[in-house]
């Protein structure tokens, strides 16, 4: 895959930084990053994907180089999904394959539920499936039994003013806890430096925390839509040593997917950066099936 191009794109919903790569007219793969990263996290995967794909890798609101919005309501995963669909409208992209990691995986799921006719295939990496009530309940029960210690950072970020007061100037320590301990391999130095740079942008401790400050409205919505099926084929790529997205989250996926495949890799949470070649191969093989279906139609 050729080197990526970075653009700042104005949409009706805001200003978003986007990395673009590949063929202008090829089948589209949209790749949505999670917290506390940016679209830079897909660099390794993009390097191993075939050149004929058009890759669109946006920075979510409040992270990377996209706009910082000081309104927690803008960070519900449903609102972030509307951001991404609006961005694709601005780019003139009607249909696409969709990949999401961590909170980007929740955003991708909300996109797939909001516009199922636009999403050919859905790939999720190390995040719970938001409508999978049985799998999520099993995981939450196991986490409660273990004291839920691994979730401390989520509670910290929901506290008013604390992230804003304590993170600035300490971005390397803050991000290092997650990026350097939630991995099986040494975290890529260039990626770490990039995420530290982005987290040092004014207001990022607040906008990063907003992803967790929206947890109540997010979970209330997901309880209401529990059991809602995804109509497109799905691929779940799971780094099996994740301390937060534990194995029970991957159970009962067929409750909400008619066509779902689970692939487990020897990695932890940041699976796309630990195993970029393997992740790219799985995505290319899975998305390539859709290319074949279209050509054979």
XYZ file of C-alpha atoms in Angstrom:
297
model
C 0.000 0.000 0.000
C 1.274 3.468 -0.911
C 2.058 6.069 1.744
C -0.888 7.815 3.346
C -2.009 11.366 2.633
C -3.417 13.470 5.470
C -6.236 15.983 4.971
C -8.321 18.210 7.216
C -11.924 18.013 6.023
C -14.757 20.363 6.925
C -18.184 18.757 7.243
C -21.591 19.919 8.427
C -20.800 18.271 11.781
C -17.288 19.624 12.263
C -13.643 19.502 11.228
C -11.954 16.117 11.000
C -8.438 14.997 10.207
C -8.355 12.017 7.831
C -5.627 9.741 6.525
C -6.196 8.457 2.987
C -4.371 5.776 1.051
C -4.786 3.489 -1.931
C -6.758 3.696 -5.140
C -9.195 6.600 -5.512
C -11.759 4.376 -7.233
C -11.166 1.095 -5.393
C -13.435 -0.673 -2.895
C -13.515 1.409 0.280
C -12.348 0.293 3.718
C -13.099 2.759 6.510
C -10.945 2.199 9.622
C -11.964 3.804 12.925
C -9.472 4.030 15.799
C -10.130 3.878 19.528
C -8.993 5.604 22.719
C -6.371 6.968 23.433
C -5.039 6.705 19.892
C -5.651 8.268 16.489
C -5.888 7.136 12.880
C -2.105 6.655 13.032
C -2.812 3.259 14.625
C -3.717 1.845 11.186
C -0.353 2.674 9.561
C 1.032 -0.836 9.988
C -2.167 -2.517 8.812
C -2.460 -0.185 5.799
C 1.085 -1.050 4.743
C 0.070 -4.697 4.332
C -3.277 -4.240 2.559
C -3.544 -4.636 -1.228
C -3.109 -1.435 -3.263
C -6.485 -1.646 -4.995
C -8.401 -0.670 -1.838
C -9.263 2.911 -0.983
C -8.496 3.374 2.727
C -10.201 6.103 4.742
C -8.829 6.466 8.290
C -10.363 9.391 10.215
C -9.447 10.867 13.579
C -12.503 10.769 15.826
C -13.758 13.961 17.428
C -11.621 14.986 20.389
C -8.645 12.788 19.474
C -5.830 12.863 16.931
C -5.917 16.185 15.081
C -9.700 16.461 14.777
C -11.624 19.220 16.490
C -11.968 19.336 20.286
C -15.578 19.854 21.296
C -16.185 20.684 24.971
C -19.626 19.103 25.175
C -19.824 15.581 26.540
C -22.995 14.861 24.566
C -20.946 15.043 21.355
C -19.106 11.883 22.420
C -21.898 9.350 22.692
C -20.985 6.592 20.302
C -24.174 7.246 18.348
C -23.150 10.908 17.897
C -19.625 9.920 16.878
C -21.126 7.501 14.341
C -23.149 10.373 12.867
C -19.869 12.333 12.600
C -18.276 9.533 10.614
C -21.258 8.992 8.322
C -21.337 12.736 7.673
C -17.644 12.703 6.858
C -18.181 9.890 4.358
C -21.035 11.873 2.816
C -18.667 14.833 2.388
C -16.124 12.527 0.729
C -18.830 11.188 -1.604
C -18.571 7.635 -0.262
C -21.869 5.763 -0.370
C -20.966 2.168 0.514
C -17.937 0.758 2.288
C -16.393 -1.966 4.376
C -15.970 -0.927 7.999
C -13.282 -1.692 10.593
C -13.218 -0.453 14.197
C -10.992 -0.969 17.229
C -11.802 -0.223 20.899
C -14.240 2.734 21.102
C -13.872 2.999 17.333
C -15.357 -0.484 17.222
C -18.405 0.733 19.138
C -18.657 3.708 16.771
C -18.408 1.334 13.805
C -21.234 -0.764 15.213
C -23.415 2.328 15.634
C -22.632 3.247 12.015
C -23.620 -0.251 10.878
C -26.902 -0.072 12.810
C -27.687 3.446 11.563
C -26.952 2.728 7.887
C -26.843 -1.051 7.321
C -27.439 -0.611 3.597
C -24.120 1.227 3.310
C -21.904 -1.293 5.120
C -20.774 -4.316 3.101
C -18.780 -6.037 5.858
C -17.996 -5.186 9.479
C -14.717 -5.942 11.279
C -14.489 -5.409 15.047
C -11.287 -5.542 17.106
C -11.180 -5.830 20.905
C -14.424 -4.159 21.918
C -17.696 -5.588 23.159
C -20.499 -6.094 20.648
C -22.969 -3.495 21.847
C -26.156 -5.558 21.299
C -24.722 -8.877 22.561
C -26.580 -9.021 25.873
C -25.556 -12.547 26.908
C -21.863 -12.167 26.140
C -21.665 -8.766 27.797
C -23.474 -9.982 30.913
C -21.067 -12.921 31.252
C -18.068 -10.607 30.919
C -19.407 -8.067 33.403
C -20.093 -10.817 35.948
C -16.513 -12.059 35.651
C -15.149 -8.520 35.971
C -17.262 -7.869 39.074
C -16.035 -11.094 40.656
C -12.451 -9.959 40.096
C -13.130 -6.542 41.646
C -13.149 -4.673 38.332
C -9.638 -3.387 39.041
C -8.700 -3.062 35.369
C -11.445 -0.453 34.892
C -10.025 2.111 37.336
C -9.087 4.558 34.534
C -12.697 4.703 33.354
C -13.948 5.777 36.771
C -11.094 8.284 37.066
C -12.065 9.943 33.801
C -15.704 10.318 34.803
C -14.705 12.441 37.811
C -15.286 16.154 37.132
C -12.110 18.163 36.565
C -9.598 15.498 37.655
C -8.323 14.439 34.198
C -8.112 18.092 33.165
C -6.084 18.901 36.280
C -3.794 15.879 36.441
C -2.975 14.788 32.873
C -1.503 17.970 31.278
C 2.271 17.737 31.418
C 2.051 14.042 32.284
C 0.924 12.704 28.900
C 3.841 10.263 28.588
C 3.128 8.699 31.978
C -0.647 8.628 31.387
C -0.512 7.065 27.932
C 2.460 4.890 28.799
C 0.412 3.032 31.391
C -1.977 1.798 28.695
C 0.097 1.683 25.540
C 3.138 0.060 27.135
C 1.465 -2.369 29.547
C -1.598 -3.481 27.564
C 0.625 -5.121 24.953
C 2.576 -8.347 24.560
C 5.232 -6.718 22.380
C 7.151 -3.443 22.749
C 4.804 -0.668 21.651
C 6.012 1.101 18.461
C 8.030 4.159 19.526
C 6.857 6.374 16.651
C 3.226 5.604 17.427
C 3.711 6.354 21.115
C 5.299 9.716 20.320
C 2.411 10.562 17.987
C -0.240 9.790 20.602
C 1.632 11.801 23.243
C 1.762 14.739 20.790
C -1.969 14.541 20.170
C -2.866 14.150 23.845
C -0.863 17.313 24.594
C -3.184 19.348 22.324
C -5.265 21.737 24.430
C -8.429 20.241 25.982
C -7.615 16.630 25.053
C -7.746 15.385 28.678
C -11.363 16.618 28.711
C -12.342 15.356 25.277
C -10.620 12.012 25.858
C -12.461 11.688 29.168
C -15.751 12.484 27.426
C -15.639 9.034 25.795
C -16.162 7.647 29.319
C -18.353 10.435 30.663
C -20.907 9.318 28.052
C -20.916 5.754 29.334
C -24.308 6.097 31.067
C -26.255 7.319 28.019
C -24.346 4.836 25.850
C -25.188 1.842 28.033
C -28.799 2.971 28.433
C -29.156 3.024 24.655
C -27.460 -0.339 24.243
C -29.777 -1.897 26.828
C -32.733 -0.662 24.780
C -31.396 -2.164 21.544
C -30.057 -5.396 23.069
C -30.466 -8.268 20.651
C -30.685 -6.053 17.572
C -28.997 -7.981 14.759
C -26.273 -6.855 12.411
C -27.371 -7.653 8.878
C -23.931 -7.640 7.240
C -21.270 -10.358 7.645
C -18.967 -9.774 10.594
C -15.397 -10.588 11.564
C -14.258 -10.262 15.179
C -10.464 -10.135 15.629
C -9.526 -10.715 19.252
C -6.179 -10.154 20.952
C -6.578 -12.821 23.611
C -4.411 -11.201 26.331
C -6.503 -8.044 26.689
C -6.885 -7.081 30.387
C -10.131 -5.157 29.763
C -11.973 -6.803 26.850
C -11.892 -10.282 28.326
C -12.833 -13.522 26.567
C -16.524 -13.730 27.670
C -17.205 -10.595 25.604
C -16.571 -12.756 22.522
C -19.215 -15.352 23.442
C -22.709 -15.557 21.919
C -21.781 -13.423 18.906
C -24.154 -15.516 16.806
C -27.035 -14.130 18.884
C -26.700 -10.877 16.917
C -24.909 -11.919 13.713
C -26.258 -14.397 11.170
C -22.756 -14.551 9.704
C -19.899 -13.985 12.166
C -16.342 -15.291 12.344
C -14.044 -15.056 15.380
C -10.273 -14.965 14.918
C -7.998 -15.002 17.965
C -4.438 -13.673 17.872
C -1.546 -13.878 20.334
C -1.779 -10.203 21.252
C -3.314 -7.942 23.873
C -5.556 -4.889 23.478
C -3.781 -2.975 20.704
C -3.915 -5.932 18.364
C -3.610 -3.903 15.143
C -0.276 -2.469 16.289
C 1.070 -5.673 17.809
C 0.122 -7.858 14.846
C -0.377 -5.525 11.843
C 0.548 -8.092 9.197
C -1.810 -10.742 10.602
C -4.640 -8.235 11.077
C -4.204 -6.942 7.524
C -4.271 -10.492 6.149
C -7.516 -11.268 7.994
C -9.157 -8.033 6.842
C -8.029 -8.489 3.225
C -9.278 -12.072 3.078
C -12.620 -11.195 4.687
C -13.284 -8.007 2.717
C -12.042 -9.700 -0.462
C -14.975 -12.077 -0.259
C -17.245 -9.081 -0.785
C -15.184 -7.991 -3.804
C -15.758 -11.443 -5.282
C -19.509 -11.279 -4.526
C -19.805 -7.898 -6.261
C -17.862 -9.048 -9.322
C -19.969 -12.189 -9.534
C -23.277 -10.365 -9.213
